[in-house]
Structure formats: structure tokens, C-alpha cells
């Protein structure tokens, strides 16, 4: 049960003349929790957005669950990858319940009743059972992000991608979202998480990956990465983030 | 003769009212037909302009530009008086409805495009991320939000279409204006014209107000 669910080989991504990703090699095994850290502009978002093709890579190979992904790939593979966004991106014109149930109905062909049952289960799991009938704008940021997580889970994806899920939150709401993610990590879902929450990385990650300038600079177990960082760029990055 | 006998002659008004009302019903039918066709055509054009492949997309752009440049009256006269020479003969209603819809579709297209472009990029991304098909992405996520944004300008455009129905009287369509001029000739009194003007205002004024209300509400809610 340790085959890679995500394989990236020599992945390159450029925006015009600017190379945002340079020769990225990264494998993620089933059930693994990988945390990606790095300074602003280092390509963390671009990397995970290539995995579900919100950005098209210009070179190299990305294989998800045995299928190559790319501009003309089968959408079926991509539905195995869920994503949680920094700015939540809930659908403002739908209730919380609909937000979560929409994907299963439209993509997995569940009936609305089945999908809403599933949505209720997931909302209960993220502690929002009583908010199902509300609209996203009526919830706090932390609650919205938990809905975002439930919406991603509703597709029963094999991989969940998180792009700085707590960066847009007021400090007092960060905890509730990290708590949900930590619970999730115990269930065996594969997670790739971009975050500046070093505490979370230390506690939950199986592996930490450090990026700089579009390259994968160093990776390893969180204890090594935070305890005995080798690359000077990682050392100065950790100094900067941990000093405040 | 007092101003009441000349312009606000009650007896003439009552006599010619049936004629005015039949004209009104033609005007409303024409206006509503053109508004609906213009709405649907505009939506189709906007989606084509935004998402279709090369030749179709350029055709949509050309259509939108051309039909926003041509005066409706000129288009109407061309459709009604020129097209018969190539064997296409439309009724006055058909000609007027075509001219109004063709032009309204072009304006609506630009309104819809602006509405779709105003939907935040994150909404498209979230829809992609849960795997919605392009069609579902539009119908479930983007259009419901875009249409909310464009309600005020689309209502404004509908008011313009309603007003422009009066141009149909030049192709002898028995609309409100045409019937009023007819009635004026019959009664040898301009009261029916005043009556028609008042009816136009009574119908359109609430819509004009409504646009104001929509705009205020949108401004309050922000986003
Ligand atoms: N759509 C785009 N067009 C042009 N350049 C882009 C685009 N998206 C990202 N970039 C550039 O690519 C580089 C990597 O961006 P990316 O968003 O992946 O960084 P990041 O590591 O996620 O940074 P942050 O921590 O600020 O989110 C940046 O220099 C950014 O300016
Ligand atoms: Mg980022």
C-alpha cells in the first residue's frame, strides 16, 4: 500500500519567460501527509495547482493514481484530487449544504437526497451540522474554511490539496481549521499541504518539502528539517519564520 | 378653444382609447418578444465570445460590434424594404422584432460578458476543483452569480428596447405610436398623441425606478 499516488517527474512551469517551477521531482505515497514550505513566490501554489491542473505544466510528467494529467487528460482523474483554497471560494449563492452536495450530484451522479445525507455527515464531522441551511456569508472565516474542507471531502478524493488554508483567517480561527485537518490526517487520506504553520508541519507531516526559486531544495522528516536543516536557504527561512 | 379641448379632450380620449389599447398590446408583444430573444441571443453571443474557438469567437466579436454600430431605424428599414429584393419578405411585426432583437442581443452580450468576467476567478477554480463539467460550471456556479450582477444593466437595456418599439411605426406596424397618429388623424385632435405619450411613461417609469432600486441595493451589499 505504498505505491505513489502522485508522481511528478521533471515538472516545469513558466509564466511567459518566468520559470515558476524548475525540474520538480516529487512522489507522494498513499496516506502520506506532505507539507510544502518556502518563501513567498517560491512556487508552492504553482506546484500544487499543477497537480489538479488549475495550472498547466509546460514540461515533465505528472501522474495521479496511475493516470497522466495534462490539458487533454480525462477529467475522471482530476475528480480524485480535492482542493481547499486560501480564500475558501465557497459558492455564495448556495447554502452550505448545497455547496457540499453539489459535486457528488453533478460529478458522482448521486441523487440530491443521497448527496445531502453525505453532506450532513461531513458537516457534522467538521463541527458544522447546525449551519447547513445558512449561506457562506453568514459564517465566520474558520467556519467557511471547514465547509471548504467538507466540500472537498464530499467527492471522496484520493488526494487532498491545501493551499495555505489558514492564511486568510483571523488568528483565533486558525486553530479550529488545523484541528479538523489534524483529525483528517488520522483517517488515512493523502494530503499535500502548503502552509506557514510550522507547528502543524512538525506535528502532522510525514515529510516536509522546502521550495525556493521554483526548485525543490530539501526534503525530509519534520524532525530533520526543523532540527538539522542542511541547506543554508532552509536555515535562513526557518530563522525568519520561527523568529516571530 | 381651451387647452383642454385641444390636448386633453376627454371625449376624444374615450373614443380613441380602444385603438390606443390595441396599439399598446402590439407594442408590449413586440417589446417582450425582442427582450426575450435579445436576452437569449446575448447570452449565447457572450459565451461564444468568451469561450468558443477561433473562427466562431471572431464571428461573435464582429457581430457584436456591427450590431452596436448600426442605427436600429436603419436596420429596420433595410430588413423591411431591402430584404424583399433577395426574396426575404417579413411582416411588419417580424421585421421590427428581428431588428430590435438583433441589436438588443449585441448589447446584452456585452452586458453578460462583463457580468461573467465580474465573477471572481476563485469561483471558476473551485468549480474545476470539484470536477464540474464546463457546462455545469456555467449553469450551476457562474451564471447564477453573473445574472445577479447584470440585473440592473439588463433592465436598462430592456427599457431601451421597449422605447425603440416606437420605431416600428415606420414600417406600418400598428403599435401604440402608429395607432395614436391614426387616431389623431381620425379625430382631428392631438389628444390621442398625448394619451400615447402618457401610456409610454406609465409603463416605463416603474422600470426606470426599479433600476435605481437595484443599483442602490447592489451598492449597499457591496461585494
Ligand atoms: N498567473 C501567473 N502569471 C504570472 N506569474 C505568476 C502567476 N502565478 C504565479 N506567478 C509567479 O510565479 C511565482 C510562484 O508563484 P506561487 O504563487 O506559486 O508562489 P508561492 O510559493 O505560492 O508564494 P506565496 O507564499 O506568496 O503564496 C511567483 O513569482 C509569481 O509571481
Ligand atoms: Mg501561494
PDB file of N, CA, C and O in Angstrom, chain B residues 144-217:
ATOM      1  N   UNK B 144     -25.508  31.919 -12.375  1.00  0.00           N
ATOM      2  CA  UNK B 144     -26.375  32.473 -11.321  1.00  0.00           C
ATOM      3  C   UNK B 144     -25.779  33.710 -10.665  1.00  0.00           C
ATOM      4  O   UNK B 144     -26.507  34.642 -10.317  1.00  0.00           O
ATOM      5  N   UNK B 145     -24.460  33.734 -10.527  1.00  0.00           N
ATOM      6  CA  UNK B 145     -23.823  34.909  -9.929  1.00  0.00           C
ATOM      7  C   UNK B 145     -23.734  36.050 -10.925  1.00  0.00           C
ATOM      8  O   UNK B 145     -23.941  37.214 -10.576  1.00  0.00           O
ATOM      9  N   UNK B 146     -23.439  35.709 -12.186  1.00  0.00           N
ATOM     10  CA  UNK B 146     -23.310  36.752 -13.214  1.00  0.00           C
ATOM     11  C   UNK B 146     -24.649  37.440 -13.442  1.00  0.00           C
ATOM     12  O   UNK B 146     -24.725  38.664 -13.554  1.00  0.00           O
ATOM     13  N   UNK B 147     -25.718  36.663 -13.475  1.00  0.00           N
ATOM     14  CA  UNK B 147     -27.027  37.250 -13.774  1.00  0.00           C
ATOM     15  C   UNK B 147     -27.448  38.199 -12.666  1.00  0.00           C
ATOM     16  O   UNK B 147     -27.996  39.274 -12.914  1.00  0.00           O
ATOM     17  N   UNK B 148     -27.123  37.839 -11.428  1.00  0.00           N
ATOM     18  CA  UNK B 148     -27.417  38.762 -10.336  1.00  0.00           C
ATOM     19  C   UNK B 148     -26.698  40.096 -10.547  1.00  0.00           C
ATOM     20  O   UNK B 148     -27.240  41.157 -10.306  1.00  0.00           O
ATOM     21  N   UNK B 149     -25.469  40.012 -11.020  1.00  0.00           N
ATOM     22  CA  UNK B 149     -24.694  41.233 -11.228  1.00  0.00           C
ATOM     23  C   UNK B 149     -25.294  42.082 -12.358  1.00  0.00           C
ATOM     24  O   UNK B 149     -25.289  43.305 -12.296  1.00  0.00           O
ATOM     25  N   UNK B 150     -25.830  41.419 -13.396  1.00  0.00           N
ATOM     26  CA  UNK B 150     -26.257  42.190 -14.580  1.00  0.00           C
ATOM     27  C   UNK B 150     -27.728  42.579 -14.563  1.00  0.00           C
ATOM     28  O   UNK B 150     -28.207  43.173 -15.531  1.00  0.00           O
ATOM     29  N   UNK B 151     -28.445  42.298 -13.496  1.00  0.00           N
ATOM     30  CA  UNK B 151     -29.872  42.661 -13.490  1.00  0.00           C
ATOM     31  C   UNK B 151     -30.090  44.157 -13.767  1.00  0.00           C
ATOM     32  O   UNK B 151     -30.903  44.498 -14.628  1.00  0.00           O
ATOM     33  N   UNK B 152     -29.370  45.067 -13.112  1.00  0.00           N
ATOM     34  CA  UNK B 152     -29.629  46.485 -13.426  1.00  0.00           C
ATOM     35  C   UNK B 152     -29.351  46.861 -14.889  1.00  0.00           C
ATOM     36  O   UNK B 152     -30.229  47.422 -15.541  1.00  0.00           O
ATOM     37  N   UNK B 153     -28.163  46.543 -15.438  1.00  0.00           N
ATOM     38  CA  UNK B 153     -27.956  46.939 -16.837  1.00  0.00           C
ATOM     39  C   UNK B 153     -28.885  46.215 -17.816  1.00  0.00           C
ATOM     40  O   UNK B 153     -29.258  46.789 -18.838  1.00  0.00           O
ATOM     41  N   UNK B 154     -29.244  44.956 -17.506  1.00  0.00           N
ATOM     42  CA  UNK B 154     -30.161  44.256 -18.421  1.00  0.00           C
ATOM     43  C   UNK B 154     -31.539  44.912 -18.380  1.00  0.00           C
ATOM     44  O   UNK B 154     -32.214  45.043 -19.411  1.00  0.00           O
ATOM     45  N   UNK B 155     -31.964  45.365 -17.212  1.00  0.00           N
ATOM     46  CA  UNK B 155     -33.248  46.065 -17.126  1.00  0.00           C
ATOM     47  C   UNK B 155     -33.188  47.378 -17.908  1.00  0.00           C
ATOM     48  O   UNK B 155     -34.116  47.718 -18.637  1.00  0.00           O
ATOM     49  N   UNK B 156     -32.076  48.097 -17.767  1.00  0.00           N
ATOM     50  CA  UNK B 156     -31.900  49.331 -18.545  1.00  0.00           C
ATOM     51  C   UNK B 156     -32.025  49.059 -20.037  1.00  0.00           C
ATOM     52  O   UNK B 156     -32.693  49.782 -20.774  1.00  0.00           O
ATOM     53  N   UNK B 157     -31.345  47.995 -20.470  1.00  0.00           N
ATOM     54  CA  UNK B 157     -31.392  47.640 -21.884  1.00  0.00           C
ATOM     55  C   UNK B 157     -32.821  47.296 -22.308  1.00  0.00           C
ATOM     56  O   UNK B 157     -33.267  47.665 -23.390  1.00  0.00           O
ATOM     57  N   UNK B 158     -33.561  46.623 -21.417  1.00  0.00           N
ATOM     58  CA  UNK B 158     -34.942  46.264 -21.750  1.00  0.00           C
ATOM     59  C   UNK B 158     -35.803  47.512 -21.908  1.00  0.00           C
ATOM     60  O   UNK B 158     -36.696  47.554 -22.763  1.00  0.00           O
ATOM     61  N   UNK B 159     -35.526  48.516 -21.091  1.00  0.00           N
ATOM     62  CA  UNK B 159     -36.263  49.778 -21.223  1.00  0.00           C
ATOM     63  C   UNK B 159     -35.988  50.392 -22.594  1.00  0.00           C
ATOM     64  O   UNK B 159     -36.899  50.849 -23.286  1.00  0.00           O
ATOM     65  N   UNK B 160     -34.716  50.363 -22.998  1.00  0.00           N
ATOM     66  CA  UNK B 160     -34.380  50.900 -24.321  1.00  0.00           C
ATOM     67  C   UNK B 160     -35.100  50.148 -25.428  1.00  0.00           C
ATOM     68  O   UNK B 160     -35.593  50.747 -26.375  1.00  0.00           O
ATOM     69  N   UNK B 161     -35.164  48.815 -25.310  1.00  0.00           N
ATOM     70  CA  UNK B 161     -35.851  48.025 -26.331  1.00  0.00           C
ATOM     71  C   UNK B 161     -37.318  48.443 -26.389  1.00  0.00           C
ATOM     72  O   UNK B 161     -37.875  48.665 -27.468  1.00  0.00           O
ATOM     73  N   UNK B 162     -37.937  48.575 -25.220  1.00  0.00           N
ATOM     74  CA  UNK B 162     -39.342  48.985 -25.168  1.00  0.00           C
ATOM     75  C   UNK B 162     -39.545  50.326 -25.858  1.00  0.00           C
ATOM     76  O   UNK B 162     -40.487  50.522 -26.609  1.00  0.00           O
ATOM     77  N   UNK B 163     -38.633  51.271 -25.605  1.00  0.00           N
ATOM     78  CA  UNK B 163     -38.763  52.581 -26.215  1.00  0.00           C
ATOM     79  C   UNK B 163     -38.598  52.500 -27.735  1.00  0.00           C
ATOM     80  O   UNK B 163     -39.313  53.155 -28.483  1.00  0.00           O
ATOM     81  N   UNK B 164     -37.629  51.666 -28.138  1.00  0.00           N
ATOM     82  CA  UNK B 164     -37.338  51.582 -29.572  1.00  0.00           C
ATOM     83  C   UNK B 164     -38.449  50.891 -30.357  1.00  0.00           C
ATOM     84  O   UNK B 164     -38.463  50.951 -31.588  1.00  0.00           O
ATOM     85  N   UNK B 165     -39.384  50.234 -29.655  1.00  0.00           N
ATOM     86  CA  UNK B 165     -40.504  49.618 -30.396  1.00  0.00           C
ATOM     87  C   UNK B 165     -41.263  50.682 -31.177  1.00  0.00           C
ATOM     88  O   UNK B 165     -41.894  50.375 -32.183  1.00  0.00           O
ATOM     89  N   UNK B 166     -41.215  51.938 -30.726  1.00  0.00           N
ATOM     90  CA  UNK B 166     -41.948  53.004 -31.408  1.00  0.00           C
ATOM     91  C   UNK B 166     -41.457  53.207 -32.839  1.00  0.00           C
ATOM     92  O   UNK B 166     -42.194  53.697 -33.694  1.00  0.00           O
ATOM     93  N   UNK B 167     -40.184  52.794 -33.096  1.00  0.00           N
ATOM     94  CA  UNK B 167     -39.658  52.911 -34.457  1.00  0.00           C
ATOM     95  C   UNK B 167     -40.438  52.052 -35.439  1.00  0.00           C
ATOM     96  O   UNK B 167     -40.467  52.324 -36.642  1.00  0.00           O
ATOM     97  N   UNK B 168     -41.104  51.008 -34.912  1.00  0.00           N
ATOM     98  CA  UNK B 168     -41.812  50.069 -35.787  1.00  0.00           C
ATOM     99  C   UNK B 168     -42.940  50.748 -36.547  1.00  0.00           C
ATOM    100  O   UNK B 168     -43.421  50.225 -37.547  1.00  0.00           O
ATOM    101  N   UNK B 169     -43.357  51.924 -36.083  1.00  0.00           N
ATOM    102  CA  UNK B 169     -44.452  52.584 -36.794  1.00  0.00           C
ATOM    103  C   UNK B 169     -44.038  52.990 -38.214  1.00  0.00           C
ATOM    104  O   UNK B 169     -44.884  53.175 -39.068  1.00  0.00           O
ATOM    105  N   UNK B 170     -42.726  53.113 -38.489  1.00  0.00           N
ATOM    106  CA  UNK B 170     -42.314  53.482 -39.848  1.00  0.00           C
ATOM    107  C   UNK B 170     -42.488  52.340 -40.846  1.00  0.00           C
ATOM    108  O   UNK B 170     -42.481  52.560 -42.039  1.00  0.00           O
ATOM    109  N   UNK B 171     -42.627  51.101 -40.350  1.00  0.00           N
ATOM    110  CA  UNK B 171     -42.922  50.020 -41.293  1.00  0.00           C
ATOM    111  C   UNK B 171     -44.392  49.636 -41.169  1.00  0.00           C
ATOM    112  O   UNK B 171     -44.779  48.501 -41.413  1.00  0.00           O
ATOM    113  N   UNK B 172     -45.187  50.621 -40.767  1.00  0.00           N
ATOM    114  CA  UNK B 172     -46.640  50.462 -40.737  1.00  0.00           C
ATOM    115  C   UNK B 172     -47.105  49.390 -39.778  1.00  0.00           C
ATOM    116  O   UNK B 172     -48.110  48.724 -40.005  1.00  0.00           O
ATOM    117  N   UNK B 173     -46.344  49.215 -38.683  1.00  0.00           N
ATOM    118  CA  UNK B 173     -46.850  48.276 -37.693  1.00  0.00           C
ATOM    119  C   UNK B 173     -47.813  49.010 -36.765  1.00  0.00           C
ATOM    120  O   UNK B 173     -47.502  50.103 -36.318  1.00  0.00           O
ATOM    121  N   UNK B 174     -48.977  48.428 -36.508  1.00  0.00           N
ATOM    122  CA  UNK B 174     -49.984  49.134 -35.714  1.00  0.00           C
ATOM    123  C   UNK B 174     -49.645  49.145 -34.225  1.00  0.00           C
ATOM    124  O   UNK B 174     -50.381  48.626 -33.395  1.00  0.00           O
ATOM    125  N   UNK B 175     -48.497  49.717 -33.870  1.00  0.00           N
ATOM    126  CA  UNK B 175     -48.110  49.781 -32.462  1.00  0.00           C
ATOM    127  C   UNK B 175     -48.748  51.004 -31.804  1.00  0.00           C
ATOM    128  O   UNK B 175     -49.541  51.715 -32.433  1.00  0.00           O
ATOM    129  N   UNK B 176     -48.428  51.245 -30.590  1.00  0.00           N
ATOM    130  CA  UNK B 176     -49.059  52.339 -29.836  1.00  0.00           C
ATOM    131  C   UNK B 176     -48.914  53.690 -30.546  1.00  0.00           C
ATOM    132  O   UNK B 176     -49.883  54.433 -30.703  1.00  0.00           O
ATOM    133  N   UNK B 177     -47.695  53.992 -31.011  1.00  0.00           N
ATOM    134  CA  UNK B 177     -47.482  55.289 -31.655  1.00  0.00           C
ATOM    135  C   UNK B 177     -48.272  55.405 -32.955  1.00  0.00           C
ATOM    136  O   UNK B 177     -48.914  56.405 -33.228  1.00  0.00           O
ATOM    137  N   UNK B 178     -48.204  54.315 -33.753  1.00  0.00           N
ATOM    138  CA  UNK B 178     -48.906  54.319 -35.047  1.00  0.00           C
ATOM    139  C   UNK B 178     -50.411  54.502 -34.831  1.00  0.00           C
ATOM    140  O   UNK B 178     -51.062  55.297 -35.513  1.00  0.00           O
ATOM    141  N   UNK B 179     -50.978  53.773 -33.885  1.00  0.00           N
ATOM    142  CA  UNK B 179     -52.408  53.873 -33.612  1.00  0.00           C
ATOM    143  C   UNK B 179     -52.772  55.256 -33.107  1.00  0.00           C
ATOM    144  O   UNK B 179     -53.834  55.785 -33.431  1.00  0.00           O
ATOM    145  N   UNK B 180     -51.874  55.849 -32.352  1.00  0.00           N
ATOM    146  CA  UNK B 180     -52.150  57.183 -31.830  1.00  0.00           C
ATOM    147  C   UNK B 180     -52.176  58.212 -32.954  1.00  0.00           C
ATOM    148  O   UNK B 180     -53.050  59.084 -32.991  1.00  0.00           O
ATOM    149  N   UNK B 181     -51.218  58.108 -33.898  1.00  0.00           N
ATOM    150  CA  UNK B 181     -51.226  59.066 -35.010  1.00  0.00           C
ATOM    151  C   UNK B 181     -52.466  58.851 -35.875  1.00  0.00           C
ATOM    152  O   UNK B 181     -53.083  59.811 -36.340  1.00  0.00           O
ATOM    153  N   UNK B 182     -52.821  57.572 -36.056  1.00  0.00           N
ATOM    154  CA  UNK B 182     -54.045  57.235 -36.784  1.00  0.00           C
ATOM    155  C   UNK B 182     -55.257  57.893 -36.118  1.00  0.00           C
ATOM    156  O   UNK B 182     -56.082  58.525 -36.767  1.00  0.00           O
ATOM    157  N   UNK B 183     -55.348  57.711 -34.815  1.00  0.00           N
ATOM    158  CA  UNK B 183     -56.492  58.241 -34.067  1.00  0.00           C
ATOM    159  C   UNK B 183     -56.512  59.758 -34.122  1.00  0.00           C
ATOM    160  O   UNK B 183     -57.574  60.382 -34.219  1.00  0.00           O
ATOM    161  N   UNK B 184     -55.322  60.342 -34.106  1.00  0.00           N
ATOM    162  CA  UNK B 184     -55.244  61.800 -34.183  1.00  0.00           C
ATOM    163  C   UNK B 184     -55.816  62.288 -35.510  1.00  0.00           C
ATOM    164  O   UNK B 184     -56.576  63.254 -35.565  1.00  0.00           O
ATOM    165  N   UNK B 185     -55.486  61.570 -36.582  1.00  0.00           N
ATOM    166  CA  UNK B 185     -55.986  61.962 -37.889  1.00  0.00           C
ATOM    167  C   UNK B 185     -57.504  61.823 -37.944  1.00  0.00           C
ATOM    168  O   UNK B 185     -58.207  62.691 -38.453  1.00  0.00           O
ATOM    169  N   UNK B 186     -57.991  60.715 -37.402  1.00  0.00           N
ATOM    170  CA  UNK B 186     -59.441  60.472 -37.430  1.00  0.00           C
ATOM    171  C   UNK B 186     -60.200  61.527 -36.639  1.00  0.00           C
ATOM    172  O   UNK B 186     -61.217  62.046 -37.094  1.00  0.00           O
ATOM    173  N   UNK B 187     -59.692  61.831 -35.439  1.00  0.00           N
ATOM    174  CA  UNK B 187     -60.421  62.737 -34.553  1.00  0.00           C
ATOM    175  C   UNK B 187     -60.075  64.192 -34.826  1.00  0.00           C
ATOM    176  O   UNK B 187     -60.687  65.090 -34.266  1.00  0.00           O
ATOM    177  N   UNK B 188     -59.102  64.420 -35.691  1.00  0.00           N
ATOM    178  CA  UNK B 188     -58.620  65.772 -35.956  1.00  0.00           C
ATOM    179  C   UNK B 188     -58.287  66.495 -34.657  1.00  0.00           C
ATOM    180  O   UNK B 188     -58.608  67.661 -34.464  1.00  0.00           O
ATOM    181  N   UNK B 189     -57.664  65.732 -33.740  1.00  0.00           N
ATOM    182  CA  UNK B 189     -57.346  66.285 -32.422  1.00  0.00           C
ATOM    183  C   UNK B 189     -56.130  65.552 -31.872  1.00  0.00           C
ATOM    184  O   UNK B 189     -56.037  64.335 -31.994  1.00  0.00           O
ATOM    185  N   UNK B 190     -55.152  66.282 -31.295  1.00  0.00           N
ATOM    186  CA  UNK B 190     -53.913  65.630 -30.853  1.00  0.00           C
ATOM    187  C   UNK B 190     -54.010  64.896 -29.512  1.00  0.00           C
ATOM    188  O   UNK B 190     -53.014  64.341 -29.053  1.00  0.00           O
ATOM    189  N   UNK B 191     -55.180  64.860 -28.899  1.00  0.00           N
ATOM    190  CA  UNK B 191     -55.295  64.189 -27.605  1.00  0.00           C
ATOM    191  C   UNK B 191     -54.746  62.749 -27.604  1.00  0.00           C
ATOM    192  O   UNK B 191     -54.029  62.358 -26.673  1.00  0.00           O
ATOM    193  N   UNK B 192     -55.032  61.938 -28.637  1.00  0.00           N
ATOM    194  CA  UNK B 192     -54.508  60.556 -28.615  1.00  0.00           C
ATOM    195  C   UNK B 192     -52.986  60.505 -28.525  1.00  0.00           C
ATOM    196  O   UNK B 192     -52.429  59.596 -27.908  1.00  0.00           O
ATOM    197  N   UNK B 193     -52.319  61.508 -29.151  1.00  0.00           N
ATOM    198  CA  UNK B 193     -50.849  61.522 -29.068  1.00  0.00           C
ATOM    199  C   UNK B 193     -50.391  61.745 -27.635  1.00  0.00           C
ATOM    200  O   UNK B 193     -49.458  61.102 -27.150  1.00  0.00           O
ATOM    201  N   UNK B 194     -51.090  62.677 -26.968  1.00  0.00           N
ATOM    202  CA  UNK B 194     -50.759  62.925 -25.563  1.00  0.00           C
ATOM    203  C   UNK B 194     -51.022  61.649 -24.757  1.00  0.00           C
ATOM    204  O   UNK B 194     -50.212  61.241 -23.919  1.00  0.00           O
ATOM    205  N   UNK B 195     -52.177  61.020 -25.088  1.00  0.00           N
ATOM    206  CA  UNK B 195     -52.523  59.770 -24.387  1.00  0.00           C
ATOM    207  C   UNK B 195     -51.430  58.727 -24.559  1.00  0.00           C
ATOM    208  O   UNK B 195     -51.011  58.077 -23.596  1.00  0.00           O
ATOM    209  N   UNK B 196     -50.932  58.584 -25.793  1.00  0.00           N
ATOM    210  CA  UNK B 196     -49.892  57.586 -26.056  1.00  0.00           C
ATOM    211  C   UNK B 196     -48.631  57.908 -25.258  1.00  0.00           C
ATOM    212  O   UNK B 196     -48.022  57.025 -24.637  1.00  0.00           O
ATOM    213  N   UNK B 197     -48.267  59.183 -25.248  1.00  0.00           N
ATOM    214  CA  UNK B 197     -47.056  59.581 -24.510  1.00  0.00           C
ATOM    215  C   UNK B 197     -47.199  59.224 -23.033  1.00  0.00           C
ATOM    216  O   UNK B 197     -46.276  58.679 -22.417  1.00  0.00           O
ATOM    217  N   UNK B 198     -48.396  59.504 -22.486  1.00  0.00           N
ATOM    218  CA  UNK B 198     -48.612  59.200 -21.074  1.00  0.00           C
ATOM    219  C   UNK B 198     -48.531  57.690 -20.827  1.00  0.00           C
ATOM    220  O   UNK B 198     -47.936  57.235 -19.847  1.00  0.00           O
ATOM    221  N   UNK B 199     -49.100  56.907 -21.762  1.00  0.00           N
ATOM    222  CA  UNK B 199     -49.057  55.443 -21.575  1.00  0.00           C
ATOM    223  C   UNK B 199     -47.609  54.936 -21.593  1.00  0.00           C
ATOM    224  O   UNK B 199     -47.200  54.128 -20.760  1.00  0.00           O
ATOM    225  N   UNK B 200     -46.801  55.431 -22.555  1.00  0.00           N
ATOM    226  CA  UNK B 200     -45.384  55.033 -22.581  1.00  0.00           C
ATOM    227  C   UNK B 200     -44.733  55.314 -21.227  1.00  0.00           C
ATOM    228  O   UNK B 200     -44.022  54.475 -20.656  1.00  0.00           O
ATOM    229  N   UNK B 201     -45.009  56.516 -20.727  1.00  0.00           N
ATOM    230  CA  UNK B 201     -44.355  56.901 -19.470  1.00  0.00           C
ATOM    231  C   UNK B 201     -44.842  56.020 -18.317  1.00  0.00           C
ATOM    232  O   UNK B 201     -44.037  55.531 -17.514  1.00  0.00           O
ATOM    233  N   UNK B 202     -46.158  55.779 -18.294  1.00  0.00           N
ATOM    234  CA  UNK B 202     -46.705  54.970 -17.192  1.00  0.00           C
ATOM    235  C   UNK B 202     -46.099  53.564 -17.173  1.00  0.00           C
ATOM    236  O   UNK B 202     -45.878  52.970 -16.122  1.00  0.00           O
ATOM    237  N   UNK B 203     -45.838  53.026 -18.368  1.00  0.00           N
ATOM    238  CA  UNK B 203     -45.282  51.663 -18.423  1.00  0.00           C
ATOM    239  C   UNK B 203     -43.809  51.645 -18.065  1.00  0.00           C
ATOM    240  O   UNK B 203     -43.323  50.750 -17.375  1.00  0.00           O
ATOM    241  N   UNK B 204     -43.078  52.648 -18.547  1.00  0.00           N
ATOM    242  CA  UNK B 204     -41.623  52.585 -18.391  1.00  0.00           C
ATOM    243  C   UNK B 204     -41.105  53.212 -17.100  1.00  0.00           C
ATOM    244  O   UNK B 204     -40.064  52.819 -16.590  1.00  0.00           O
ATOM    245  N   UNK B 205     -41.861  54.152 -16.566  1.00  0.00           N
ATOM    246  CA  UNK B 205     -41.387  54.827 -15.362  1.00  0.00           C
ATOM    247  C   UNK B 205     -41.107  53.857 -14.204  1.00  0.00           C
ATOM    248  O   UNK B 205     -40.044  53.945 -13.566  1.00  0.00           O
ATOM    249  N   UNK B 206     -42.014  52.887 -13.937  1.00  0.00           N
ATOM    250  CA  UNK B 206     -41.712  51.947 -12.844  1.00  0.00           C
ATOM    251  C   UNK B 206     -40.424  51.169 -13.100  1.00  0.00           C
ATOM    252  O   UNK B 206     -39.644  50.915 -12.176  1.00  0.00           O
ATOM    253  N   UNK B 207     -40.179  50.817 -14.373  1.00  0.00           N
ATOM    254  CA  UNK B 207     -38.945  50.079 -14.681  1.00  0.00           C
ATOM    255  C   UNK B 207     -37.724  50.951 -14.440  1.00  0.00           C
ATOM    256  O   UNK B 207     -36.704  50.487 -13.925  1.00  0.00           O
ATOM    257  N   UNK B 208     -37.829  52.205 -14.821  1.00  0.00           N
ATOM    258  CA  UNK B 208     -36.718  53.135 -14.597  1.00  0.00           C
ATOM    259  C   UNK B 208     -36.428  53.249 -13.100  1.00  0.00           C
ATOM    260  O   UNK B 208     -35.280  53.186 -12.661  1.00  0.00           O
ATOM    261  N   UNK B 209     -37.501  53.371 -12.317  1.00  0.00           N
ATOM    262  CA  UNK B 209     -37.352  53.421 -10.858  1.00  0.00           C
ATOM    263  C   UNK B 209     -36.665  52.155 -10.340  1.00  0.00           C
ATOM    264  O   UNK B 209     -35.793  52.178  -9.486  1.00  0.00           O
ATOM    265  N   UNK B 210     -37.145  51.020 -10.890  1.00  0.00           N
ATOM    266  CA  UNK B 210     -36.642  49.726 -10.444  1.00  0.00           C
ATOM    267  C   UNK B 210     -35.123  49.622 -10.631  1.00  0.00           C
ATOM    268  O   UNK B 210     -34.415  49.111  -9.763  1.00  0.00           O
ATOM    269  N   UNK B 211     -34.623  50.131 -11.763  1.00  0.00           N
ATOM    270  CA  UNK B 211     -33.179  50.098 -12.000  1.00  0.00           C
ATOM    271  C   UNK B 211     -32.466  50.850 -10.888  1.00  0.00           C
ATOM    272  O   UNK B 211     -31.459  50.387 -10.349  1.00  0.00           O
ATOM    273  N   UNK B 212     -33.045  52.000 -10.509  1.00  0.00           N
ATOM    274  CA  UNK B 212     -32.458  52.770  -9.423  1.00  0.00           C
ATOM    275  C   UNK B 212     -32.397  51.968  -8.134  1.00  0.00           C
ATOM    276  O   UNK B 212     -31.380  51.953  -7.440  1.00  0.00           O
ATOM    277  N   UNK B 213     -33.505  51.271  -7.836  1.00  0.00           N
ATOM    278  CA  UNK B 213     -33.560  50.475  -6.612  1.00  0.00           C
ATOM    279  C   UNK B 213     -32.519  49.359  -6.645  1.00  0.00           C
ATOM    280  O   UNK B 213     -31.770  49.145  -5.691  1.00  0.00           O
ATOM    281  N   UNK B 214     -32.455  48.640  -7.784  1.00  0.00           N
ATOM    282  CA  UNK B 214     -31.467  47.557  -7.930  1.00  0.00           C
ATOM    283  C   UNK B 214     -30.067  48.074  -7.686  1.00  0.00           C
ATOM    284  O   UNK B 214     -29.267  47.464  -6.984  1.00  0.00           O
ATOM    285  N   UNK B 215     -29.769  49.214  -8.319  1.00  0.00           N
ATOM    286  CA  UNK B 215     -28.408  49.735  -8.228  1.00  0.00           C
ATOM    287  C   UNK B 215     -28.066  50.115  -6.796  1.00  0.00           C
ATOM    288  O   UNK B 215     -26.974  49.860  -6.326  1.00  0.00           O
ATOM    289  N   UNK B 216     -29.039  50.689  -6.121  1.00  0.00           N
ATOM    290  CA  UNK B 216     -28.799  51.074  -4.739  1.00  0.00           C
ATOM    291  C   UNK B 216     -28.548  49.837  -3.890  1.00  0.00           C
ATOM    292  O   UNK B 216     -27.630  49.777  -3.092  1.00  0.00           O
ATOM    293  N   UNK B 217     -29.390  48.802  -4.119  1.00  0.00           N
ATOM    294  CA  UNK B 217     -29.269  47.595  -3.314  1.00  0.00           C
ATOM    295  C   UNK B 217     -27.919  46.920  -3.536  1.00  0.00           C
ATOM    296  O   UNK B 217     -27.272  46.460  -2.614  1.00  0.00           O
TER     297      UNK B 217
END
